[in-house]
Coordinates of C-alpha atoms and ligand atoms in Angstrom, one line a residue:
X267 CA 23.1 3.0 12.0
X268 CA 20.3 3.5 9.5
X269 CA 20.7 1.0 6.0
X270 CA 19.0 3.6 3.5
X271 CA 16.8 1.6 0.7
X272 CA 16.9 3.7 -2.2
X273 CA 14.2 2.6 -5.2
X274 CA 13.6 3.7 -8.3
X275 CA 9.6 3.0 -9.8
X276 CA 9.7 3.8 -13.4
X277 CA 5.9 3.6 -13.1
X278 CA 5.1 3.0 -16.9
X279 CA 7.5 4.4 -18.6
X280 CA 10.8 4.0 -20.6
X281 CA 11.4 1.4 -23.6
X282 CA 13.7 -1.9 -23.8
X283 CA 16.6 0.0 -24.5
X284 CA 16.3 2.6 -22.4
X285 CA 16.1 0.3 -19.7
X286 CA 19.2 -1.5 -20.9
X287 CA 21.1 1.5 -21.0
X288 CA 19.7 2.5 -17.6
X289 CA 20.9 -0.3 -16.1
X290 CA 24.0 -0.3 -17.5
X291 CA 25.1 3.1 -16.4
X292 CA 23.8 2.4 -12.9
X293 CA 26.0 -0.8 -12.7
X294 CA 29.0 1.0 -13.8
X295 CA 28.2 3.5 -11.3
X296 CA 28.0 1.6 -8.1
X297 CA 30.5 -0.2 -6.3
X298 CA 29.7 -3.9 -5.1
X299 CA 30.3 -2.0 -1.5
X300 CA 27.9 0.7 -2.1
X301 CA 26.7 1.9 1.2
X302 CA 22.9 2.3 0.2
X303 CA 20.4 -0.9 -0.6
X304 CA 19.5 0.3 -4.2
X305 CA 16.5 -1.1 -5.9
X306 CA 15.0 -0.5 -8.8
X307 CA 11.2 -1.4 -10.9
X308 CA 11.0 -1.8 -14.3
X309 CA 7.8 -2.3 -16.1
X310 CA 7.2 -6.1 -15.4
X311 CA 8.0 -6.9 -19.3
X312 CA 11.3 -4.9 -18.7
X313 CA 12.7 -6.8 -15.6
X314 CA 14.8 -9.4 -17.5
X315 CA 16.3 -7.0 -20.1
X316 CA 17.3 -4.6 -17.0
X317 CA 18.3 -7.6 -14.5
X318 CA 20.6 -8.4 -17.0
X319 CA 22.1 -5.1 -17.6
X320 CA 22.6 -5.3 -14.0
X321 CA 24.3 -8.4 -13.5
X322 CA 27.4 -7.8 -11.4
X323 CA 26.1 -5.2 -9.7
X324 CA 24.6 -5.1 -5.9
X325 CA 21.6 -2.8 -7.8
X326 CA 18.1 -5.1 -6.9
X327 CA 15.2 -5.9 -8.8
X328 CA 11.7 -5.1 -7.7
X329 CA 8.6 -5.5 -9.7
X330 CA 5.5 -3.0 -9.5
X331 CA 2.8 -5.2 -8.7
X332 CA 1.9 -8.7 -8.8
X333 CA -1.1 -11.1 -8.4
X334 CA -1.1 -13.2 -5.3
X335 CA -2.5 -16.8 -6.5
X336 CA 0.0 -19.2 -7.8
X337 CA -1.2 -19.6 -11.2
X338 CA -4.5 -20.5 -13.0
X339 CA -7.0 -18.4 -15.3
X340 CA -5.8 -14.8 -14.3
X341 CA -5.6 -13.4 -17.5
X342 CA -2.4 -10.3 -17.5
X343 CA -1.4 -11.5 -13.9
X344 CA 2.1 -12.2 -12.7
X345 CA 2.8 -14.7 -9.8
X346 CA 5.5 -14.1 -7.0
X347 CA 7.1 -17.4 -8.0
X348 CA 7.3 -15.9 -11.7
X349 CA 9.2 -12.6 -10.3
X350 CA 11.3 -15.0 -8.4
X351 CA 12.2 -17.0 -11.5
X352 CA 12.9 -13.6 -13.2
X353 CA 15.5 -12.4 -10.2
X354 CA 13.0 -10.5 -8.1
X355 CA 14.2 -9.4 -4.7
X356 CA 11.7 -7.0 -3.8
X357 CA 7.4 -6.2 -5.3
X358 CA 6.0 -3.0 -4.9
X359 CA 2.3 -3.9 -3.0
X360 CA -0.6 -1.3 -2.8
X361 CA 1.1 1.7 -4.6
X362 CA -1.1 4.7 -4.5
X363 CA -1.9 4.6 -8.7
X364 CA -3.1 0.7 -7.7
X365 CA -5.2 1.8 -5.3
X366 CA -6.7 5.0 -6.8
X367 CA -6.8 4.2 -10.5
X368 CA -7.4 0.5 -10.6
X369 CA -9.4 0.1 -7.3
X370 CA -7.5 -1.9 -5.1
X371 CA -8.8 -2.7 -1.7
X372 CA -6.5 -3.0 1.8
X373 CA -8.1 -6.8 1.6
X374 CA -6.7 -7.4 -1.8
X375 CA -3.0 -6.1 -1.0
X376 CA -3.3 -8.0 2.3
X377 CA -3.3 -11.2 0.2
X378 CA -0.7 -9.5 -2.4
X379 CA 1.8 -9.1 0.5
X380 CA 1.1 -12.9 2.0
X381 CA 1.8 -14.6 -1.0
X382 CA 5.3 -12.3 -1.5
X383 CA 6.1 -13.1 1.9
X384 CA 5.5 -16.9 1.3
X385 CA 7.3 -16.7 -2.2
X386 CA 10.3 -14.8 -0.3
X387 CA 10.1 -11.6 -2.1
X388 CA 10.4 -8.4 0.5
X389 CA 7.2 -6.4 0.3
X390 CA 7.3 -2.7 -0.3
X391 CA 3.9 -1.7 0.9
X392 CA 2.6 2.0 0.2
X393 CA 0.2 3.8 2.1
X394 CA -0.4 7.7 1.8
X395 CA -3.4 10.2 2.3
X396 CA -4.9 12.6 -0.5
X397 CA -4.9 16.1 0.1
X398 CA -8.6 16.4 0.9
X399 CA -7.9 13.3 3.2
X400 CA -4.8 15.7 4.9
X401 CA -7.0 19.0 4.8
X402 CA -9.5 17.0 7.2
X403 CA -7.2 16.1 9.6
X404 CA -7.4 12.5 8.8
X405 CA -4.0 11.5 7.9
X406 CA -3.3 9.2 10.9
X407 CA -6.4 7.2 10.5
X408 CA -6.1 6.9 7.1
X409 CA -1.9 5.5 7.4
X410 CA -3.2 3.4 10.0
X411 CA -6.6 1.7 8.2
X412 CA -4.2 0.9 5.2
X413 CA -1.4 -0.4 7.6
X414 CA -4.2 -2.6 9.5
X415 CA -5.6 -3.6 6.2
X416 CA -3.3 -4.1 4.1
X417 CA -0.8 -5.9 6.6
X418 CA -3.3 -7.8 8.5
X419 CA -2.1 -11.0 10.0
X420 CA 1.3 -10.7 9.7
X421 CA 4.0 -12.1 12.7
X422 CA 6.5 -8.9 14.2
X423 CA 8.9 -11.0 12.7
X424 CA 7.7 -10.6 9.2
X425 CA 6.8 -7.0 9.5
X426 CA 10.4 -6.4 10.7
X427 CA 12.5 -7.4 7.1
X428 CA 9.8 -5.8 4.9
X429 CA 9.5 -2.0 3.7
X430 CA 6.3 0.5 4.3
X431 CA 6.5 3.6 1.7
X432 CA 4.8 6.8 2.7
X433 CA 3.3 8.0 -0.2
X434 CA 1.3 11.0 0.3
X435 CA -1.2 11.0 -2.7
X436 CA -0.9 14.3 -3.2
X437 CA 3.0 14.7 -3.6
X438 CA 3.4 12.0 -5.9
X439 CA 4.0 13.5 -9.3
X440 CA 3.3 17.1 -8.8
X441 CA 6.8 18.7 -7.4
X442 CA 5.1 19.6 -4.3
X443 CA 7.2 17.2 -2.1
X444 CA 6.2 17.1 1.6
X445 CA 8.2 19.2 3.9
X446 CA 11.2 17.2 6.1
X447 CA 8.8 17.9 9.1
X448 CA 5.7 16.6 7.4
X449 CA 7.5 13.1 6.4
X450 CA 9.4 12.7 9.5
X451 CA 5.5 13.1 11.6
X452 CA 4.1 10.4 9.4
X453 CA 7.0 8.3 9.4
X454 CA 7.3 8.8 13.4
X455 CA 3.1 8.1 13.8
X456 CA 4.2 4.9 11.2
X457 CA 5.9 3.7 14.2
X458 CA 3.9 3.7 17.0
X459 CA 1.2 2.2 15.2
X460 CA 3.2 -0.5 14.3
X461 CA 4.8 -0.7 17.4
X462 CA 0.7 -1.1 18.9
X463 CA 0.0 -3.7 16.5
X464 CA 3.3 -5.5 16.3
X465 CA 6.0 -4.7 19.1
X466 CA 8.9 -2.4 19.6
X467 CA 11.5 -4.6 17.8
X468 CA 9.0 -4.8 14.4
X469 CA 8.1 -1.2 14.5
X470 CA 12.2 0.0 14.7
X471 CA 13.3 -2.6 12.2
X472 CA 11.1 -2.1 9.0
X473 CA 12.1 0.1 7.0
X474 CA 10.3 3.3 5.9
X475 CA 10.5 4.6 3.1
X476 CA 9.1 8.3 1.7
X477 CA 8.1 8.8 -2.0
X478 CA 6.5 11.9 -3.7
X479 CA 8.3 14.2 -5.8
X480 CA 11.8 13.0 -4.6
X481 CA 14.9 14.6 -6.5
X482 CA 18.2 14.9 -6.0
X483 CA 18.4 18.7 -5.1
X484 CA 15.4 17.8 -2.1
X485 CA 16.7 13.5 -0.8
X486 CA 19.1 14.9 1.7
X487 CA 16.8 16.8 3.7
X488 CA 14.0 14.3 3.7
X489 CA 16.7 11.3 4.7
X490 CA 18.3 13.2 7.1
X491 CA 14.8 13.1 9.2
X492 CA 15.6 10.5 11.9
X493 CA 12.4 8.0 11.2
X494 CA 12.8 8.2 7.3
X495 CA 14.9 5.4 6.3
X496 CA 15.3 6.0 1.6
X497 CA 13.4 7.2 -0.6
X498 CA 10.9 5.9 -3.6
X499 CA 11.5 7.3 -6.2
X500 CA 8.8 8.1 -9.7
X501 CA 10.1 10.3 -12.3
X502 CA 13.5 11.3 -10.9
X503 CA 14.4 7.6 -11.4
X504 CA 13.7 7.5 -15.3
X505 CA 17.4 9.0 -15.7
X506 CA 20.1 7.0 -14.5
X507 CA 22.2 10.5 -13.3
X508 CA 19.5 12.0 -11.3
X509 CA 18.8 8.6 -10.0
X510 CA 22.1 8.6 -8.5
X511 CA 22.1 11.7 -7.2
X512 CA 19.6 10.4 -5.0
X513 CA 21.9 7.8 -4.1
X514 CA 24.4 9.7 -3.4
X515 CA 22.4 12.2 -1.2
X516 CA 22.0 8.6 0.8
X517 CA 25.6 8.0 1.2
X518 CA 26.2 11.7 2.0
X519 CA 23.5 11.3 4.9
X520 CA 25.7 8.2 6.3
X521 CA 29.1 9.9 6.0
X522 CA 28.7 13.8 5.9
Ligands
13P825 P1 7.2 10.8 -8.1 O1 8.6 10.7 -7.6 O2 7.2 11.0 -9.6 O3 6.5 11.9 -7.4 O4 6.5 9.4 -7.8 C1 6.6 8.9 -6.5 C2 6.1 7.5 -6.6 O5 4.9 7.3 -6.7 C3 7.0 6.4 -6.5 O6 6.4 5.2 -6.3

């Protein structure tokens, strides 16, 4: 039986209230038995303001990014041990905006997602092709460079408890979501490549997650694929309703 993650990334976007009253409508909203994993990422100055909003409730906190040494001249960085201290579950590692506007390399996220690991946060690592990338053929080899790259090193066992997002570049943001078929052949290719570089246990356990133009009317369809396992989510997370009609698609999925 699948455990659907369901995460919101409010990229950079919303204001301290609005994030309040986000939270606050969510947590009235879902029952300490709620069938989904639900998950959501503030801007990193938001996360206290919206953990607390969400006390009581089984909703988690992720942050969007962080730096991977402990502490020390890093002028604007955020450890892991800081998100910890701030009631961090999860860190978003490697989204697609990370690596295409502010030029991070697989190498980088590699050490991103060892120091979360070490500082017990669960890594949600995105990979994803551009269009020209897809156009070419070369969406394989590019999911499985930034899998090999930005993963590296890490035990079966550690790949197993974290979370891979499939992010096509080209879907994120612009309505065109990717078609059922076209998530469920990444997610499925997801899988045997981790399965070659990890094992079989690794590669069924981790959770993958797709994002890119993800809405309420469109979640069933794409979770109902067998290899997809929730959904991250941009700008249908920003309001709390069509956030959880997202979650409820998810919970719909497990008991049609
Ligand atoms: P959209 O849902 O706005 O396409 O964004 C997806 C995304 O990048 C989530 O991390």
């Amino acid at each position: 039986m699948k455990r659907f993650l369901i995460a919101g990334n409010w990229k950079m976007n919303l204001n301290r209230g609005e994030a309040v009253q986000w939270g606050q409508q969510v947590a009235s909203a879902i029952a300490e038995d709620h069938p989904v994993d639900i998950v959501v990422c503030p801007p990193s100055v938001y996360l206290q303001a919206a953990g607390e909003a969400l006390t009581d409730s089984p909703v988690s906190l992720a942050a969007q990014d962080m730096y991977h040494q402990p502490n020390g001249a890093f002028t604007g960085e955020i450890s892991a041990a800081m998100l910890v201290d701030l009631g961090c579950r999860y860190v978003v590692l490697g989204h697609s905006e990370r690596r295409h506007i502010l030029g991070e390399s697989n190498e980088l996220v590699q050490q991103k997602v060892q120091a979360a690991i070490a500082a017990e946060l669960i890594p949600i690592v995105c990979v994803g092709e551009t269009l020209e990338q897809r156009q070419a053929g070369q969406t394989t080899d590019i999911v499985q460079e930034q899998v090999a790259g930005s993963l590296g090193a890490l035990s079966p066992q550690q790949v197993s408890q974290m979370i891979i997002a499939y992010e096509p570049v080209w879907a994120i943001g612009t309505g065109q979501v990717a078609t059922p078929e076209q998530a469920e052949e990444v997610h499925a290719d997801l899988r045997t490549i981790l399965e070659n570089r990890y094992n079989h246990e690794a590669a069924t356990q981790v959770r993958i997650q797709y994002g890119g133009s993800v809405k309420p009317e469109n979640a069933a369809e794409l979770l109902a694929q067998p290899n997809v396992d929730g959904a991250l989510v941009g700008g249908a997370s920003l309001k709390a309703d069509s956030f959880l009609g997202i979650v409820e698609a998810a919970a719909t999925c497990l008991n049609p």
